[in-house]
GROMACS .gro file of C-alpha atoms in nm:
model
  157
    1MET     CA    1   0.000   0.000   0.000
    2LYS     CA    2   0.284   0.237   0.085
    3LYS     CA    3   0.445   0.176  -0.258
    4LEU     CA    4   0.114   0.252  -0.431
    5LEU     CA    5   0.083   0.580  -0.239
    6VAL     CA    6   0.437   0.681  -0.339
    7LEU     CA    7   0.356   0.598  -0.702
    8LEU     CA    8   0.036   0.804  -0.694
    9VAL     CA    9   0.209   1.102  -0.531
   10THR     CA   10   0.496   1.106  -0.782
   11VAL     CA   11   0.328   1.002  -1.110
   12VAL     CA   12  -0.025   1.146  -1.097
   13PRO     CA   13   0.082   1.510  -1.046
   14GLY     CA   14   0.311   1.476  -1.349
   15LEU     CA   15   0.022   1.357  -1.560
   16ALA     CA   16  -0.192   1.645  -1.435
   17LEU     CA   17   0.079   1.890  -1.544
   18GLY     CA   18   0.072   1.754  -1.897
   19MET     CA   19   0.382   1.535  -1.887
   20ASP     CA   20   0.206   1.267  -2.089
   21SER     CA   21   0.221   1.221  -2.465
   22LYS     CA   22   0.033   1.548  -2.525
   23GLY     CA   23   0.340   1.754  -2.435
   24LEU     CA   24   0.228   2.116  -2.393
   25CYS     CA   25  -0.101   2.063  -2.576
   26ALA     CA   26  -0.419   2.114  -2.374
   27PRO     CA   27  -0.652   1.818  -2.320
   28LYS     CA   28  -0.894   1.931  -2.594
   29GLU     CA   29  -0.614   2.003  -2.845
   30ARG     CA   30  -0.470   1.760  -3.095
   31VAL     CA   31  -0.095   1.692  -3.104
   32ILE     CA   32   0.067   1.773  -3.436
   33PHE     CA   33   0.422   1.744  -3.301
   34SER     CA   34   0.563   1.693  -2.952
   35CYS     CA   35   0.892   1.587  -2.796
   36SER     CA   36   1.117   1.649  -2.498
   37THR     CA   37   1.468   1.794  -2.513
   38ASN     CA   38   1.765   1.676  -2.307
   39ALA     CA   39   1.704   1.976  -2.078
   40GLY     CA   40   1.354   1.846  -2.001
   41LYS     CA   41   1.175   2.114  -2.202
   42GLN     CA   42   0.897   2.038  -2.446
   43ILE     CA   43   0.859   2.134  -2.810
   44SER     CA   44   0.491   2.112  -2.907
   45VAL     CA   45   0.272   2.208  -3.201
   46CYS     CA   46  -0.098   2.180  -3.116
   47SER     CA   47  -0.425   2.231  -3.300
   48LYS     CA   48  -0.779   2.301  -3.198
   49GLY     CA   49  -1.036   2.331  -3.471
   50GLU     CA   50  -0.867   2.515  -3.756
   51SER     CA   51  -0.614   2.690  -3.529
   52VAL     CA   52  -0.249   2.587  -3.486
   53GLN     CA   53  -0.010   2.697  -3.211
   54TYR     CA   54   0.357   2.632  -3.126
   55ARG     CA   55   0.467   2.610  -2.761
   56PHE     CA   56   0.807   2.569  -2.597
   57GLY     CA   57   0.892   2.526  -2.229
   58ARG     CA   58   0.778   2.310  -1.943
   59PRO     CA   59   0.428   2.213  -1.834
   60GLY     CA   60   0.295   2.507  -1.632
   61LYS     CA   61   0.577   2.736  -1.758
   62VAL     CA   62   0.553   2.797  -2.132
   63GLU     CA   63   0.841   3.019  -2.246
   64LEU     CA   64   0.727   3.084  -2.602
   65GLU     CA   65   0.384   3.056  -2.757
   66TYR     CA   66   0.324   3.143  -3.123
   67PRO     CA   67   0.099   3.292  -3.236
   68ARG     CA   68  -0.004   3.459  -2.914
   69ASN     CA   69  -0.352   3.562  -2.805
   70GLY     CA   70  -0.537   3.360  -3.066
   71ASP     CA   71  -0.390   3.562  -3.354
   72PHE     CA   72  -0.366   3.255  -3.578
   73THR     CA   73  -0.413   3.282  -3.952
   74PRO     CA   74  -0.319   3.012  -4.206
   75SER     CA   75  -0.025   3.234  -4.311
   76SER     CA   76   0.118   3.224  -3.955
   77PHE     CA   77   0.312   2.914  -4.061
   78ASP     CA   78   0.469   2.758  -4.372
   79TYR     CA   79   0.444   2.380  -4.401
   80PHE     CA   80   0.687   2.166  -4.599
   81HIS     CA   81   0.666   1.793  -4.666
   82TYR     CA   82   0.890   1.586  -4.890
   83PHE     CA   83   0.856   1.212  -4.932
   84ARG     CA   84   1.019   0.945  -5.141
   85PRO     CA   85   1.099   0.582  -5.059
   86ASN     CA   86   1.324   0.565  -4.751
   87GLU     CA   87   1.317   0.944  -4.705
   88ASN     CA   88   1.060   1.163  -4.530
   89ARG     CA   89   1.118   1.529  -4.437
   90THR     CA   90   0.860   1.750  -4.274
   91SER     CA   91   0.894   2.099  -4.130
   92LEU     CA   92   0.685   2.386  -4.000
   93HIS     CA   93   0.836   2.734  -4.026
   94PHE     CA   94   0.730   3.058  -3.855
   95ASP     CA   95   0.873   3.404  -3.801
   96THR     CA   96   0.827   3.601  -3.477
   97GLY     CA   97   0.996   3.916  -3.611
   98ASP     CA   98   1.311   3.865  -3.401
   99ALA     CA   99   1.380   3.507  -3.507
  100GLU     CA  100   1.282   3.238  -3.755
  101TYR     CA  101   1.182   2.896  -3.619
  102THR     CA  102   1.163   2.562  -3.797
  103VAL     CA  103   1.016   2.258  -3.622
  104PHE     CA  104   1.122   1.946  -3.810
  105SER     CA  105   1.117   1.570  -3.826
  106GLU     CA  106   1.306   1.370  -4.082
  107SER     CA  107   1.402   1.016  -4.157
  108GLU     CA  108   1.632   0.857  -4.409
  109GLY     CA  109   1.637   0.482  -4.392
  110ALA     CA  110   1.666   0.392  -4.022
  111LYS     CA  111   1.818   0.730  -3.928
  112THR     CA  112   1.570   0.973  -3.772
  113SER     CA  113   1.599   1.324  -3.632
  114ALA     CA  114   1.355   1.578  -3.492
  115GLY     CA  115   1.363   1.909  -3.309
  116ILE     CA  116   1.371   2.280  -3.379
  117THR     CA  117   1.614   2.520  -3.546
  118VAL     CA  118   1.614   2.889  -3.449
  119LYS     CA  119   1.780   3.166  -3.650
  120VAL     CA  120   1.819   3.497  -3.463
  121LYS     CA  121   1.782   3.781  -3.712
  122ALA     CA  122   1.995   4.040  -3.527
  123ASN     CA  123   2.317   3.839  -3.545
  124GLY     CA  124   2.238   3.553  -3.785
  125ARG     CA  125   2.315   3.296  -3.516
  126VAL     CA  126   2.154   2.956  -3.574
  127GLN     CA  127   2.086   2.711  -3.292
  128SER     CA  128   1.928   2.366  -3.304
  129LEU     CA  129   1.757   2.175  -3.026
  130ARG     CA  130   1.713   1.804  -3.089
  131CYS     CA  131   1.449   1.583  -2.939
  132ALA     CA  132   1.590   1.359  -2.666
  133GLY     CA  133   1.393   1.060  -2.784
  134ALA     CA  134   1.127   0.975  -3.034
  135ALA     CA  135   0.901   1.260  -3.132
  136GLN     CA  136   0.527   1.225  -3.161
  137ALA     CA  137   0.457   1.355  -3.510
  138ASN     CA  138   0.105   1.365  -3.654
  139TRP     CA  139   0.180   1.604  -3.938
  140TYR     CA  140  -0.133   1.497  -4.129
  141GLU     CA  141  -0.327   1.696  -3.864
  142ILE     CA  142  -0.187   2.023  -4.005
  143GLU     CA  143  -0.268   1.974  -4.371
  144GLY     CA  144  -0.513   2.234  -4.496
  145LYS     CA  145  -0.477   2.448  -4.181
  146VAL     CA  146  -0.160   2.638  -4.276
  147GLU     CA  147   0.001   2.755  -4.597
  148CYS     CA  148   0.231   2.532  -4.797
  149ALA     CA  149   0.587   2.662  -4.823
  150ASP     CA  150   0.680   2.783  -5.170
  151GLU     CA  151   0.976   2.549  -5.209
  152PRO     CA  152   1.077   2.301  -5.477
  153MET     CA  153   0.994   1.938  -5.402
  154ASN     CA  154   0.721   2.033  -5.151
  155THR     CA  155   0.443   1.773  -5.161
  156CYS     CA  156   0.223   1.975  -4.925
  157GLN     CA  157  -0.134   2.000  -5.053
   0.00000   0.00000   0.00000
């Protein structure tokens, strides 16, 4: 009984804070993309209805939310998807004014990678944060909700 109590005290609060597979997405939102970084922060892209929102941080302490205050329009993001046998590349790009962000997941054969790349406009510095493990990626959830990137080889519809 004591072990069960310890389990409930340590695990259940974590689930209540959103540390399950939904990442930083609210219970009524759908997960488009979600993963944890080595620093224990979450990268999440969530949708509700026709709206899409990116969030970064920890459950209960979101550091960046884009777009803010429900200002979503389909042009808030650019979506890119490229597929051929043994290769799949998907990314979602957005611009906050100060920086450009690209959430991505890609696979080539058995090699996979996912995370986010940030380019700071003031100094041109580029930084990447990789997912610490497997990412939950349901990119099909975003199709038709955001604009397709105007790039060669984009199979976005």
